[in-house]
Amino acid sequence: MTLTDRFDLGEPMPAPTASPEHERRLALRRSAPAQDLTKPGPSPAQIQRILSLGARSPDHGKLFPWRFVVMGPQSRADLAEKLKALVAQKGLSPKSVAVLAKLTAAPVSILVVSTAAPGPKPVWEQELSSGAVCMNIEHAADALGFSASWITDWYSYDEDALPLLGLTAGEKVAGFIHIGTASEPLLERVRPDVAAITTTLP
Ligand SMILES: Cc1cc2nc3c(=O)[nH]c(=O)nc-3n(C[C@H](O)[C@H](O)[C@H](O)COP(=O)(O)O)c2cc1C
Protein backbone atom coordinates (compact mmCIF):
# COMPACT_ATOMS: atom_id res chain seq x y z
CA MET A 1 0.00 0.00 0.00
CA THR A 2 1.27 3.44 -0.85
CA LEU A 3 1.28 5.71 2.16
CA THR A 4 -0.38 9.04 1.45
CA ASP A 5 -0.73 12.17 3.52
CA ARG A 6 -3.44 13.65 1.33
CA PHE A 7 -7.05 13.19 2.39
CA ASP A 8 -10.34 14.38 0.98
CA LEU A 9 -12.49 16.82 2.93
CA GLY A 10 -14.22 14.95 5.75
CA GLU A 11 -12.29 11.74 5.18
CA PRO A 12 -11.17 10.00 8.41
CA MET A 13 -7.49 10.51 9.08
CA PRO A 14 -5.14 8.08 10.87
CA ALA A 15 -4.62 8.59 14.59
CA PRO A 16 -1.13 9.75 15.57
CA THR A 17 1.42 7.07 16.38
CA ALA A 18 4.54 7.61 18.49
CA SER A 19 7.45 8.71 16.31
CA PRO A 20 10.82 8.91 18.07
CA GLU A 21 12.28 10.44 14.90
CA HIS A 22 9.69 13.22 14.87
CA GLU A 23 10.21 13.78 18.59
CA ARG A 24 13.96 13.95 18.07
CA ARG A 25 13.57 16.50 15.27
CA LEU A 26 11.47 18.69 17.57
CA ALA A 27 14.13 18.38 20.27
CA LEU A 28 16.99 19.26 17.92
CA ARG A 29 15.50 22.04 15.79
CA ARG A 30 17.40 25.31 16.14
CA SER A 31 17.10 28.58 14.27
CA ALA A 32 20.12 29.62 12.26
CA PRO A 33 21.44 33.18 12.33
CA ALA A 34 19.66 34.57 9.25
CA GLN A 35 22.85 36.12 7.86
CA ASP A 36 24.52 32.67 7.93
CA LEU A 37 21.89 30.98 5.77
CA THR A 38 23.30 29.98 2.42
CA LYS A 39 22.74 27.53 -0.46
CA PRO A 40 21.36 24.99 -0.89
CA GLY A 41 17.85 26.22 -0.30
CA PRO A 42 14.58 24.47 -1.05
CA SER A 43 13.58 23.83 -4.67
CA PRO A 44 10.34 25.36 -5.98
CA ALA A 45 8.57 22.05 -5.29
CA GLN A 46 10.00 21.94 -1.77
CA ILE A 47 8.89 25.54 -1.17
CA GLN A 48 5.34 24.58 -2.17
CA ARG A 49 5.50 21.63 0.22
CA ILE A 50 6.77 23.87 3.04
CA LEU A 51 3.93 26.33 2.40
CA SER A 52 1.34 23.52 2.37
CA LEU A 53 2.64 22.19 5.68
CA GLY A 54 2.81 25.71 7.12
CA ALA A 55 -0.79 26.40 6.13
CA ARG A 56 -1.81 23.28 8.03
CA SER A 57 -2.05 25.24 11.26
CA PRO A 58 -4.75 25.84 13.84
CA ASP A 59 -7.06 28.64 12.76
CA HIS A 60 -10.23 29.47 14.72
CA GLY A 61 -13.14 29.79 12.33
CA LYS A 62 -11.27 28.57 9.23
CA LEU A 63 -10.62 32.17 8.28
CA PHE A 64 -7.10 31.55 6.91
CA PRO A 65 -6.11 35.03 8.17
CA TRP A 66 -2.68 35.03 6.57
CA ARG A 67 -0.97 35.04 3.18
CA PHE A 68 2.50 34.26 1.88
CA VAL A 69 5.02 36.11 -0.27
CA VAL A 70 7.83 33.87 -1.54
CA MET A 71 10.87 36.09 -2.00
CA GLY A 72 13.92 35.07 -3.98
CA PRO A 73 17.29 36.86 -3.69
CA GLN A 74 16.57 39.55 -6.30
CA SER A 75 13.35 40.81 -4.75
CA ARG A 76 15.03 41.02 -1.35
CA ALA A 77 18.08 42.80 -2.74
CA ASP A 78 15.74 45.34 -4.38
CA LEU A 79 13.79 45.69 -1.15
CA ALA A 80 16.99 46.22 0.84
CA GLU A 81 17.99 49.08 -1.50
CA LYS A 82 14.63 50.76 -0.94
CA LEU A 83 14.91 50.24 2.82
CA LYS A 84 18.41 51.77 2.80
CA ALA A 85 17.00 54.84 1.09
CA LEU A 86 14.26 54.98 3.73
CA VAL A 87 16.87 54.78 6.51
CA ALA A 88 18.68 57.77 4.99
CA GLN A 89 15.45 59.69 4.44
CA LYS A 90 14.25 59.15 8.02
CA GLY A 91 17.68 59.52 9.64
CA LEU A 92 17.49 56.09 11.27
CA SER A 93 20.50 54.53 13.00
CA PRO A 94 23.27 52.76 11.01
CA LYS A 95 22.16 49.54 12.70
CA SER A 96 18.98 49.76 10.63
CA VAL A 97 21.14 49.21 7.55
CA ALA A 98 23.38 46.56 9.17
CA VAL A 99 20.41 44.30 9.98
CA LEU A 100 19.46 44.18 6.30
CA ALA A 101 22.14 41.47 5.97
CA LYS A 102 19.62 39.20 7.70
CA LEU A 103 17.03 40.04 5.05
CA THR A 104 19.14 39.32 1.99
CA ALA A 105 21.35 36.32 2.85
CA ALA A 106 19.12 33.25 2.56
CA PRO A 107 18.37 31.47 -0.74
CA VAL A 108 14.66 32.01 -0.17
CA SER A 109 12.45 33.83 2.31
CA ILE A 110 8.77 33.46 3.02
CA LEU A 111 7.05 36.60 4.21
CA VAL A 112 4.07 35.58 6.32
CA VAL A 113 1.51 38.38 6.36
CA SER A 114 -1.26 38.49 8.93
CA THR A 115 -4.50 39.59 7.29
CA ALA A 116 -6.40 39.51 10.58
CA ALA A 117 -9.42 41.79 10.67
CA PRO A 118 -12.33 42.34 13.05
CA GLY A 119 -14.93 39.70 12.38
CA PRO A 120 -16.44 36.55 13.82
CA LYS A 121 -13.28 35.60 15.76
CA PRO A 122 -11.00 37.82 17.88
CA VAL A 123 -8.19 39.54 16.00
CA TRP A 124 -5.79 38.27 18.69
CA GLU A 125 -6.66 34.67 17.81
CA GLN A 126 -6.21 35.35 14.12
CA GLU A 127 -2.78 36.84 14.81
CA LEU A 128 -1.85 33.87 16.99
CA SER A 129 -2.75 31.67 14.03
CA SER A 130 -0.25 33.50 11.82
CA GLY A 131 2.42 32.82 14.47
CA ALA A 132 1.50 29.15 14.38
CA VAL A 133 1.93 29.22 10.60
CA CYS A 134 5.41 30.72 10.98
CA MET A 135 6.37 27.99 13.44
CA ASN A 136 5.02 25.22 11.22
CA ILE A 137 6.97 26.64 8.28
CA GLU A 138 10.10 26.40 10.44
CA HIS A 139 9.28 22.80 11.34
CA ALA A 140 8.53 21.97 7.69
CA ALA A 141 11.85 23.45 6.59
CA ASP A 142 13.57 21.36 9.27
CA ALA A 143 11.76 18.22 8.13
CA LEU A 144 13.01 18.79 4.59
CA GLY A 145 16.58 19.22 5.84
CA PHE A 146 16.92 23.00 5.88
CA SER A 147 17.55 25.56 8.59
CA ALA A 148 15.33 28.58 9.07
CA SER A 149 15.24 31.89 10.86
CA TRP A 150 12.16 33.91 11.89
CA ILE A 151 12.96 37.60 11.59
CA THR A 152 10.93 40.77 11.84
CA ASP A 153 13.31 43.74 12.42
CA TRP A 154 12.41 47.41 12.20
CA TYR A 155 10.95 47.37 8.67
CA SER A 156 8.16 45.05 9.81
CA TYR A 157 6.86 47.83 12.05
CA ASP A 158 7.79 51.03 10.19
CA GLU A 159 4.68 52.51 8.59
CA ASP A 160 6.72 53.82 5.66
CA ALA A 161 8.41 50.44 5.09
CA LEU A 162 5.22 48.36 5.05
CA PRO A 163 4.09 49.51 1.56
CA LEU A 164 7.57 48.59 0.27
CA LEU A 165 6.90 45.06 1.54
CA GLY A 166 3.63 45.05 -0.40
CA LEU A 167 1.40 45.19 2.67
CA THR A 168 -1.96 46.85 2.43
CA ALA A 169 -3.84 48.77 5.14
CA GLY A 170 -4.53 46.62 8.19
CA GLU A 171 -2.07 43.88 7.28
CA LYS A 172 0.84 43.06 9.60
CA VAL A 173 4.11 41.20 9.22
CA ALA A 174 4.01 37.94 11.17
CA GLY A 175 7.56 37.22 10.12
CA PHE A 176 10.10 36.70 7.41
CA ILE A 177 11.00 33.00 7.54
CA HIS A 178 14.41 32.78 5.91
CA ILE A 179 15.30 29.27 4.72
CA GLY A 180 18.54 27.68 3.59
CA THR A 181 21.55 25.82 4.92
CA ALA A 182 23.48 27.07 7.94
CA SER A 183 27.10 27.89 7.07
CA GLU A 184 28.24 27.21 10.65
CA PRO A 185 27.21 24.56 13.19
CA LEU A 186 24.31 25.79 15.30
CA LEU A 187 24.99 26.12 19.01
CA GLU A 188 22.37 25.40 21.63
CA ARG A 189 20.98 28.50 23.32
CA VAL A 190 19.52 29.07 26.77
CA ARG A 191 16.14 27.38 27.25
CA PRO A 192 13.53 28.13 29.87
CA ASP A 193 13.23 26.14 33.08
CA VAL A 194 9.98 24.51 32.04
CA ALA A 195 9.19 23.35 35.59
CA ALA A 196 9.44 26.95 36.82
CA ILE A 197 6.83 28.19 34.35
CA THR A 198 4.50 25.22 34.61
CA THR A 199 1.58 24.76 36.96
CA THR A 200 0.16 21.28 37.00
CA LEU A 201 -3.34 20.85 38.27
CA PRO A 202 -5.04 17.58 39.19
C1 LIG B 1 8.00 36.93 16.20
C2 LIG B 1 9.50 36.79 16.23
C3 LIG B 1 10.28 37.78 15.67
C4 LIG B 1 11.67 37.70 15.69
N1 LIG B 1 12.41 38.68 15.15
C5 LIG B 1 13.75 38.63 15.19
C6 LIG B 1 14.52 39.68 14.63
O1 LIG B 1 14.00 40.64 14.09
N2 LIG B 1 15.87 39.59 14.71
C7 LIG B 1 16.49 38.53 15.32
O2 LIG B 1 17.72 38.50 15.35
N3 LIG B 1 15.77 37.51 15.86
C8 LIG B 1 14.42 37.54 15.81
N4 LIG B 1 13.67 36.54 16.35
C9 LIG B 1 14.32 35.46 17.07
C10 LIG B 1 14.91 34.43 16.14
O3 LIG B 1 13.90 33.76 15.42
C11 LIG B 1 15.72 33.52 17.03
O4 LIG B 1 16.87 33.21 16.35
C12 LIG B 1 15.02 32.26 17.48
O5 LIG B 1 13.95 32.58 18.31
C13 LIG B 1 16.01 31.31 18.18
O6 LIG B 1 15.34 30.29 18.82
P1 LIG B 1 15.25 28.79 18.29
O7 LIG B 1 16.62 28.29 17.98
O8 LIG B 1 14.61 28.03 19.40
O9 LIG B 1 14.36 28.80 17.07
C14 LIG B 1 12.28 36.58 16.31
C15 LIG B 1 11.49 35.56 16.85
C16 LIG B 1 10.12 35.66 16.82
C17 LIG B 1 9.28 34.55 17.41
PDB file of C-alpha atoms and ligand atoms in Angstrom:
ATOM      1  CA  MET A   1       0.000   0.000   0.000  1.00  0.00           C
ATOM      2  CA  THR A   2       1.268   3.443  -0.848  1.00  0.00           C
ATOM      3  CA  LEU A   3       1.283   5.714   2.160  1.00  0.00           C
ATOM      4  CA  THR A   4      -0.382   9.036   1.451  1.00  0.00           C
ATOM      5  CA  ASP A   5      -0.726  12.166   3.523  1.00  0.00           C
ATOM      6  CA  ARG A   6      -3.440  13.648   1.326  1.00  0.00           C
ATOM      7  CA  PHE A   7      -7.055  13.190   2.388  1.00  0.00           C
ATOM      8  CA  ASP A   8     -10.338  14.377   0.984  1.00  0.00           C
ATOM      9  CA  LEU A   9     -12.488  16.816   2.928  1.00  0.00           C
ATOM     10  CA  GLY A  10     -14.222  14.948   5.750  1.00  0.00           C
ATOM     11  CA  GLU A  11     -12.285  11.743   5.176  1.00  0.00           C
ATOM     12  CA  PRO A  12     -11.166  10.000   8.413  1.00  0.00           C
ATOM     13  CA  MET A  13      -7.490  10.505   9.082  1.00  0.00           C
ATOM     14  CA  PRO A  14      -5.139   8.084  10.866  1.00  0.00           C
ATOM     15  CA  ALA A  15      -4.623   8.586  14.594  1.00  0.00           C
ATOM     16  CA  PRO A  16      -1.129   9.746  15.569  1.00  0.00           C
ATOM     17  CA  THR A  17       1.418   7.075  16.379  1.00  0.00           C
ATOM     18  CA  ALA A  18       4.538   7.611  18.489  1.00  0.00           C
ATOM     19  CA  SER A  19       7.446   8.711  16.307  1.00  0.00           C
ATOM     20  CA  PRO A  20      10.818   8.909  18.074  1.00  0.00           C
ATOM     21  CA  GLU A  21      12.277  10.440  14.905  1.00  0.00           C
ATOM     22  CA  HIS A  22       9.687  13.222  14.875  1.00  0.00           C
ATOM     23  CA  GLU A  23      10.209  13.776  18.593  1.00  0.00           C
ATOM     24  CA  ARG A  24      13.963  13.954  18.074  1.00  0.00           C
ATOM     25  CA  ARG A  25      13.569  16.497  15.265  1.00  0.00           C
ATOM     26  CA  LEU A  26      11.474  18.689  17.573  1.00  0.00           C
ATOM     27  CA  ALA A  27      14.126  18.380  20.273  1.00  0.00           C
ATOM     28  CA  LEU A  28      16.987  19.265  17.923  1.00  0.00           C
ATOM     29  CA  ARG A  29      15.505  22.045  15.791  1.00  0.00           C
ATOM     30  CA  ARG A  30      17.402  25.314  16.138  1.00  0.00           C
ATOM     31  CA  SER A  31      17.098  28.579  14.275  1.00  0.00           C
ATOM     32  CA  ALA A  32      20.122  29.615  12.264  1.00  0.00           C
ATOM     33  CA  PRO A  33      21.436  33.181  12.330  1.00  0.00           C
ATOM     34  CA  ALA A  34      19.660  34.567   9.250  1.00  0.00           C
ATOM     35  CA  GLN A  35      22.848  36.120   7.862  1.00  0.00           C
ATOM     36  CA  ASP A  36      24.524  32.671   7.933  1.00  0.00           C
ATOM     37  CA  LEU A  37      21.886  30.978   5.769  1.00  0.00           C
ATOM     38  CA  THR A  38      23.295  29.980   2.419  1.00  0.00           C
ATOM     39  CA  LYS A  39      22.739  27.527  -0.458  1.00  0.00           C
ATOM     40  CA  PRO A  40      21.355  24.987  -0.889  1.00  0.00           C
ATOM     41  CA  GLY A  41      17.855  26.222  -0.302  1.00  0.00           C
ATOM     42  CA  PRO A  42      14.584  24.473  -1.048  1.00  0.00           C
ATOM     43  CA  SER A  43      13.579  23.828  -4.666  1.00  0.00           C
ATOM     44  CA  PRO A  44      10.344  25.363  -5.984  1.00  0.00           C
ATOM     45  CA  ALA A  45       8.573  22.047  -5.288  1.00  0.00           C
ATOM     46  CA  GLN A  46       9.996  21.939  -1.766  1.00  0.00           C
ATOM     47  CA  ILE A  47       8.890  25.535  -1.168  1.00  0.00           C
ATOM     48  CA  GLN A  48       5.345  24.578  -2.175  1.00  0.00           C
ATOM     49  CA  ARG A  49       5.504  21.635   0.219  1.00  0.00           C
ATOM     50  CA  ILE A  50       6.770  23.874   3.035  1.00  0.00           C
ATOM     51  CA  LEU A  51       3.930  26.333   2.404  1.00  0.00           C
ATOM     52  CA  SER A  52       1.344  23.519   2.367  1.00  0.00           C
ATOM     53  CA  LEU A  53       2.644  22.193   5.677  1.00  0.00           C
ATOM     54  CA  GLY A  54       2.805  25.712   7.123  1.00  0.00           C
ATOM     55  CA  ALA A  55      -0.785  26.402   6.126  1.00  0.00           C
ATOM     56  CA  ARG A  56      -1.807  23.280   8.033  1.00  0.00           C
ATOM     57  CA  SER A  57      -2.047  25.238  11.263  1.00  0.00           C
ATOM     58  CA  PRO A  58      -4.754  25.836  13.843  1.00  0.00           C
ATOM     59  CA  ASP A  59      -7.061  28.642  12.760  1.00  0.00           C
ATOM     60  CA  HIS A  60     -10.226  29.473  14.719  1.00  0.00           C
ATOM     61  CA  GLY A  61     -13.145  29.788  12.326  1.00  0.00           C
ATOM     62  CA  LYS A  62     -11.272  28.569   9.228  1.00  0.00           C
ATOM     63  CA  LEU A  63     -10.619  32.174   8.278  1.00  0.00           C
ATOM     64  CA  PHE A  64      -7.096  31.555   6.907  1.00  0.00           C
ATOM     65  CA  PRO A  65      -6.112  35.028   8.169  1.00  0.00           C
ATOM     66  CA  TRP A  66      -2.683  35.035   6.567  1.00  0.00           C
ATOM     67  CA  ARG A  67      -0.973  35.041   3.182  1.00  0.00           C
ATOM     68  CA  PHE A  68       2.499  34.258   1.880  1.00  0.00           C
ATOM     69  CA  VAL A  69       5.025  36.111  -0.275  1.00  0.00           C
ATOM     70  CA  VAL A  70       7.835  33.865  -1.542  1.00  0.00           C
ATOM     71  CA  MET A  71      10.871  36.094  -2.003  1.00  0.00           C
ATOM     72  CA  GLY A  72      13.922  35.070  -3.983  1.00  0.00           C
ATOM     73  CA  PRO A  73      17.290  36.855  -3.686  1.00  0.00           C
ATOM     74  CA  GLN A  74      16.567  39.547  -6.303  1.00  0.00           C
ATOM     75  CA  SER A  75      13.351  40.814  -4.747  1.00  0.00           C
ATOM     76  CA  ARG A  76      15.026  41.019  -1.349  1.00  0.00           C
ATOM     77  CA  ALA A  77      18.083  42.799  -2.740  1.00  0.00           C
ATOM     78  CA  ASP A  78      15.741  45.337  -4.384  1.00  0.00           C
ATOM     79  CA  LEU A  79      13.785  45.694  -1.147  1.00  0.00           C
ATOM     80  CA  ALA A  80      16.993  46.217   0.842  1.00  0.00           C
ATOM     81  CA  GLU A  81      17.989  49.080  -1.497  1.00  0.00           C
ATOM     82  CA  LYS A  82      14.629  50.760  -0.936  1.00  0.00           C
ATOM     83  CA  LEU A  83      14.910  50.243   2.825  1.00  0.00           C
ATOM     84  CA  LYS A  84      18.407  51.765   2.803  1.00  0.00           C
ATOM     85  CA  ALA A  85      16.996  54.840   1.088  1.00  0.00           C
ATOM     86  CA  LEU A  86      14.263  54.979   3.730  1.00  0.00           C
ATOM     87  CA  VAL A  87      16.873  54.784   6.505  1.00  0.00           C
ATOM     88  CA  ALA A  88      18.683  57.774   4.986  1.00  0.00           C
ATOM     89  CA  GLN A  89      15.453  59.695   4.436  1.00  0.00           C
ATOM     90  CA  LYS A  90      14.251  59.146   8.015  1.00  0.00           C
ATOM     91  CA  GLY A  91      17.681  59.520   9.643  1.00  0.00           C
ATOM     92  CA  LEU A  92      17.488  56.095  11.270  1.00  0.00           C
ATOM     93  CA  SER A  93      20.503  54.527  13.004  1.00  0.00           C
ATOM     94  CA  PRO A  94      23.269  52.759  11.011  1.00  0.00           C
ATOM     95  CA  LYS A  95      22.164  49.537  12.705  1.00  0.00           C
ATOM     96  CA  SER A  96      18.982  49.761  10.631  1.00  0.00           C
ATOM     97  CA  VAL A  97      21.144  49.205   7.548  1.00  0.00           C
ATOM     98  CA  ALA A  98      23.375  46.561   9.173  1.00  0.00           C
ATOM     99  CA  VAL A  99      20.410  44.303   9.976  1.00  0.00           C
ATOM    100  CA  LEU A 100      19.457  44.182   6.298  1.00  0.00           C
ATOM    101  CA  ALA A 101      22.144  41.474   5.970  1.00  0.00           C
ATOM    102  CA  LYS A 102      19.617  39.201   7.701  1.00  0.00           C
ATOM    103  CA  LEU A 103      17.032  40.039   5.048  1.00  0.00           C
ATOM    104  CA  THR A 104      19.141  39.324   1.988  1.00  0.00           C
ATOM    105  CA  ALA A 105      21.348  36.319   2.848  1.00  0.00           C
ATOM    106  CA  ALA A 106      19.122  33.246   2.561  1.00  0.00           C
ATOM    107  CA  PRO A 107      18.373  31.473  -0.738  1.00  0.00           C
ATOM    108  CA  VAL A 108      14.662  32.011  -0.166  1.00  0.00           C
ATOM    109  CA  SER A 109      12.449  33.834   2.308  1.00  0.00           C
ATOM    110  CA  ILE A 110       8.769  33.455   3.019  1.00  0.00           C
ATOM    111  CA  LEU A 111       7.051  36.596   4.210  1.00  0.00           C
ATOM    112  CA  VAL A 112       4.068  35.583   6.321  1.00  0.00           C
ATOM    113  CA  VAL A 113       1.509  38.383   6.357  1.00  0.00           C
ATOM    114  CA  SER A 114      -1.259  38.494   8.932  1.00  0.00           C
ATOM    115  CA  THR A 115      -4.504  39.592   7.287  1.00  0.00           C
ATOM    116  CA  ALA A 116      -6.399  39.508  10.584  1.00  0.00           C
ATOM    117  CA  ALA A 117      -9.417  41.793  10.669  1.00  0.00           C
ATOM    118  CA  PRO A 118     -12.326  42.340  13.052  1.00  0.00           C
ATOM    119  CA  GLY A 119     -14.934  39.695  12.379  1.00  0.00           C
ATOM    120  CA  PRO A 120     -16.440  36.547  13.819  1.00  0.00           C
ATOM    121  CA  LYS A 121     -13.276  35.598  15.762  1.00  0.00           C
ATOM    122  CA  PRO A 122     -11.005  37.825  17.882  1.00  0.00           C
ATOM    123  CA  VAL A 123      -8.192  39.543  15.998  1.00  0.00           C
ATOM    124  CA  TRP A 124      -5.789  38.269  18.687  1.00  0.00           C
ATOM    125  CA  GLU A 125      -6.660  34.669  17.815  1.00  0.00           C
ATOM    126  CA  GLN A 126      -6.214  35.351  14.115  1.00  0.00           C
ATOM    127  CA  GLU A 127      -2.781  36.836  14.810  1.00  0.00           C
ATOM    128  CA  LEU A 128      -1.852  33.870  16.988  1.00  0.00           C
ATOM    129  CA  SER A 129      -2.750  31.667  14.025  1.00  0.00           C
ATOM    130  CA  SER A 130      -0.247  33.503  11.822  1.00  0.00           C
ATOM    131  CA  GLY A 131       2.423  32.818  14.467  1.00  0.00           C
ATOM    132  CA  ALA A 132       1.502  29.146  14.380  1.00  0.00           C
ATOM    133  CA  VAL A 133       1.927  29.220  10.601  1.00  0.00           C
ATOM    134  CA  CYS A 134       5.406  30.716  10.978  1.00  0.00           C
ATOM    135  CA  MET A 135       6.368  27.988  13.441  1.00  0.00           C
ATOM    136  CA  ASN A 136       5.023  25.223  11.221  1.00  0.00           C
ATOM    137  CA  ILE A 137       6.974  26.643   8.278  1.00  0.00           C
ATOM    138  CA  GLU A 138      10.103  26.398  10.444  1.00  0.00           C
ATOM    139  CA  HIS A 139       9.276  22.799  11.337  1.00  0.00           C
ATOM    140  CA  ALA A 140       8.527  21.970   7.693  1.00  0.00           C
ATOM    141  CA  ALA A 141      11.846  23.453   6.594  1.00  0.00           C
ATOM    142  CA  ASP A 142      13.571  21.364   9.275  1.00  0.00           C
ATOM    143  CA  ALA A 143      11.756  18.224   8.129  1.00  0.00           C
ATOM    144  CA  LEU A 144      13.012  18.786   4.590  1.00  0.00           C
ATOM    145  CA  GLY A 145      16.584  19.217   5.840  1.00  0.00           C
ATOM    146  CA  PHE A 146      16.917  23.000   5.883  1.00  0.00           C
ATOM    147  CA  SER A 147      17.548  25.561   8.587  1.00  0.00           C
ATOM    148  CA  ALA A 148      15.333  28.580   9.066  1.00  0.00           C
ATOM    149  CA  SER A 149      15.242  31.893  10.862  1.00  0.00           C
ATOM    150  CA  TRP A 150      12.155  33.913  11.885  1.00  0.00           C
ATOM    151  CA  ILE A 151      12.965  37.601  11.589  1.00  0.00           C
ATOM    152  CA  THR A 152      10.929  40.771  11.840  1.00  0.00           C
ATOM    153  CA  ASP A 153      13.306  43.736  12.424  1.00  0.00           C
ATOM    154  CA  TRP A 154      12.413  47.413  12.195  1.00  0.00           C
ATOM    155  CA  TYR A 155      10.954  47.374   8.667  1.00  0.00           C
ATOM    156  CA  SER A 156       8.163  45.049   9.812  1.00  0.00           C
ATOM    157  CA  TYR A 157       6.860  47.827  12.047  1.00  0.00           C
ATOM    158  CA  ASP A 158       7.792  51.030  10.188  1.00  0.00           C
ATOM    159  CA  GLU A 159       4.680  52.509   8.588  1.00  0.00           C
ATOM    160  CA  ASP A 160       6.718  53.821   5.658  1.00  0.00           C
ATOM    161  CA  ALA A 161       8.407  50.442   5.089  1.00  0.00           C
ATOM    162  CA  LEU A 162       5.216  48.359   5.049  1.00  0.00           C
ATOM    163  CA  PRO A 163       4.092  49.505   1.565  1.00  0.00           C
ATOM    164  CA  LEU A 164       7.572  48.593   0.275  1.00  0.00           C
ATOM    165  CA  LEU A 165       6.902  45.061   1.541  1.00  0.00           C
ATOM    166  CA  GLY A 166       3.629  45.052  -0.396  1.00  0.00           C
ATOM    167  CA  LEU A 167       1.404  45.187   2.672  1.00  0.00           C
ATOM    168  CA  THR A 168      -1.960  46.847   2.434  1.00  0.00           C
ATOM    169  CA  ALA A 169      -3.841  48.771   5.136  1.00  0.00           C
ATOM    170  CA  GLY A 170      -4.529  46.625   8.189  1.00  0.00           C
ATOM    171  CA  GLU A 171      -2.075  43.882   7.284  1.00  0.00           C
ATOM    172  CA  LYS A 172       0.842  43.057   9.603  1.00  0.00           C
ATOM    173  CA  VAL A 173       4.110  41.196   9.218  1.00  0.00           C
ATOM    174  CA  ALA A 174       4.007  37.939  11.170  1.00  0.00           C
ATOM    175  CA  GLY A 175       7.565  37.225  10.117  1.00  0.00           C
ATOM    176  CA  PHE A 176      10.101  36.701   7.406  1.00  0.00           C
ATOM    177  CA  ILE A 177      11.003  33.002   7.539  1.00  0.00           C
ATOM    178  CA  HIS A 178      14.411  32.777   5.906  1.00  0.00           C
ATOM    179  CA  ILE A 179      15.300  29.268   4.719  1.00  0.00           C
ATOM    180  CA  GLY A 180      18.544  27.677   3.593  1.00  0.00           C
ATOM    181  CA  THR A 181      21.555  25.818   4.920  1.00  0.00           C
ATOM    182  CA  ALA A 182      23.480  27.070   7.942  1.00  0.00           C
ATOM    183  CA  SER A 183      27.099  27.888   7.072  1.00  0.00           C
ATOM    184  CA  GLU A 184      28.244  27.214  10.650  1.00  0.00           C
ATOM    185  CA  PRO A 185      27.211  24.563  13.194  1.00  0.00           C
ATOM    186  CA  LEU A 186      24.312  25.787  15.301  1.00  0.00           C
ATOM    187  CA  LEU A 187      24.990  26.117  19.011  1.00  0.00           C
ATOM    188  CA  GLU A 188      22.374  25.404  21.635  1.00  0.00           C
ATOM    189  CA  ARG A 189      20.978  28.504  23.323  1.00  0.00           C
ATOM    190  CA  VAL A 190      19.516  29.069  26.765  1.00  0.00           C
ATOM    191  CA  ARG A 191      16.145  27.380  27.247  1.00  0.00           C
ATOM    192  CA  PRO A 192      13.525  28.126  29.872  1.00  0.00           C
ATOM    193  CA  ASP A 193      13.231  26.145  33.081  1.00  0.00           C
ATOM    194  CA  VAL A 194       9.982  24.507  32.042  1.00  0.00           C
ATOM    195  CA  ALA A 195       9.193  23.352  35.594  1.00  0.00           C
ATOM    196  CA  ALA A 196       9.439  26.954  36.823  1.00  0.00           C
ATOM    197  CA  ILE A 197       6.827  28.194  34.353  1.00  0.00           C
ATOM    198  CA  THR A 198       4.500  25.217  34.612  1.00  0.00           C
ATOM    199  CA  THR A 199       1.580  24.764  36.963  1.00  0.00           C
ATOM    200  CA  THR A 200       0.164  21.281  37.004  1.00  0.00           C
ATOM    201  CA  LEU A 201      -3.341  20.847  38.274  1.00  0.00           C
ATOM    202  CA  PRO A 202      -5.037  17.579  39.194  1.00  0.00           C
TER     203      PRO A 202
HETATM  204  C1  LIG B   1       8.005  36.932  16.202  1.00  0.00           C
HETATM  205  C2  LIG B   1       9.505  36.790  16.228  1.00  0.00           C
HETATM  206  C3  LIG B   1      10.280  37.781  15.672  1.00  0.00           C
HETATM  207  C4  LIG B   1      11.671  37.695  15.694  1.00  0.00           C
HETATM  208  N1  LIG B   1      12.411  38.685  15.145  1.00  0.00           N
HETATM  209  C5  LIG B   1      13.747  38.635  15.187  1.00  0.00           C
HETATM  210  C6  LIG B   1      14.516  39.684  14.631  1.00  0.00           C
HETATM  211  O1  LIG B   1      13.997  40.644  14.086  1.00  0.00           O
HETATM  212  N2  LIG B   1      15.866  39.593  14.710  1.00  0.00           N
HETATM  213  C7  LIG B   1      16.492  38.528  15.318  1.00  0.00           C
HETATM  214  O2  LIG B   1      17.717  38.500  15.354  1.00  0.00           O
HETATM  215  N3  LIG B   1      15.770  37.513  15.857  1.00  0.00           N
HETATM  216  C8  LIG B   1      14.422  37.541  15.806  1.00  0.00           C
HETATM  217  N4  LIG B   1      13.670  36.538  16.348  1.00  0.00           N
HETATM  218  C9  LIG B   1      14.318  35.459  17.070  1.00  0.00           C
HETATM  219  C10 LIG B   1      14.906  34.434  16.138  1.00  0.00           C
HETATM  220  O3  LIG B   1      13.903  33.763  15.422  1.00  0.00           O
HETATM  221  C11 LIG B   1      15.723  33.521  17.032  1.00  0.00           C
HETATM  222  O4  LIG B   1      16.874  33.211  16.352  1.00  0.00           O
HETATM  223  C12 LIG B   1      15.022  32.264  17.478  1.00  0.00           C
HETATM  224  O5  LIG B   1      13.947  32.584  18.305  1.00  0.00           O
HETATM  225  C13 LIG B   1      16.013  31.312  18.176  1.00  0.00           C
HETATM  226  O6  LIG B   1      15.342  30.295  18.824  1.00  0.00           O
HETATM  227  P1  LIG B   1      15.252  28.785  18.294  1.00  0.00           P
HETATM  228  O7  LIG B   1      16.622  28.289  17.975  1.00  0.00           O
HETATM  229  O8  LIG B   1      14.612  28.035  19.399  1.00  0.00           O
HETATM  230  O9  LIG B   1      14.362  28.797  17.075  1.00  0.00           O
HETATM  231  C14 LIG B   1      12.283  36.578  16.310  1.00  0.00           C
HETATM  232  C15 LIG B   1      11.487  35.556  16.852  1.00  0.00           C
HETATM  233  C16 LIG B   1      10.117  35.656  16.821  1.00  0.00           C
HETATM  234  C17 LIG B   1       9.282  34.549  17.413  1.00  0.00           C
END
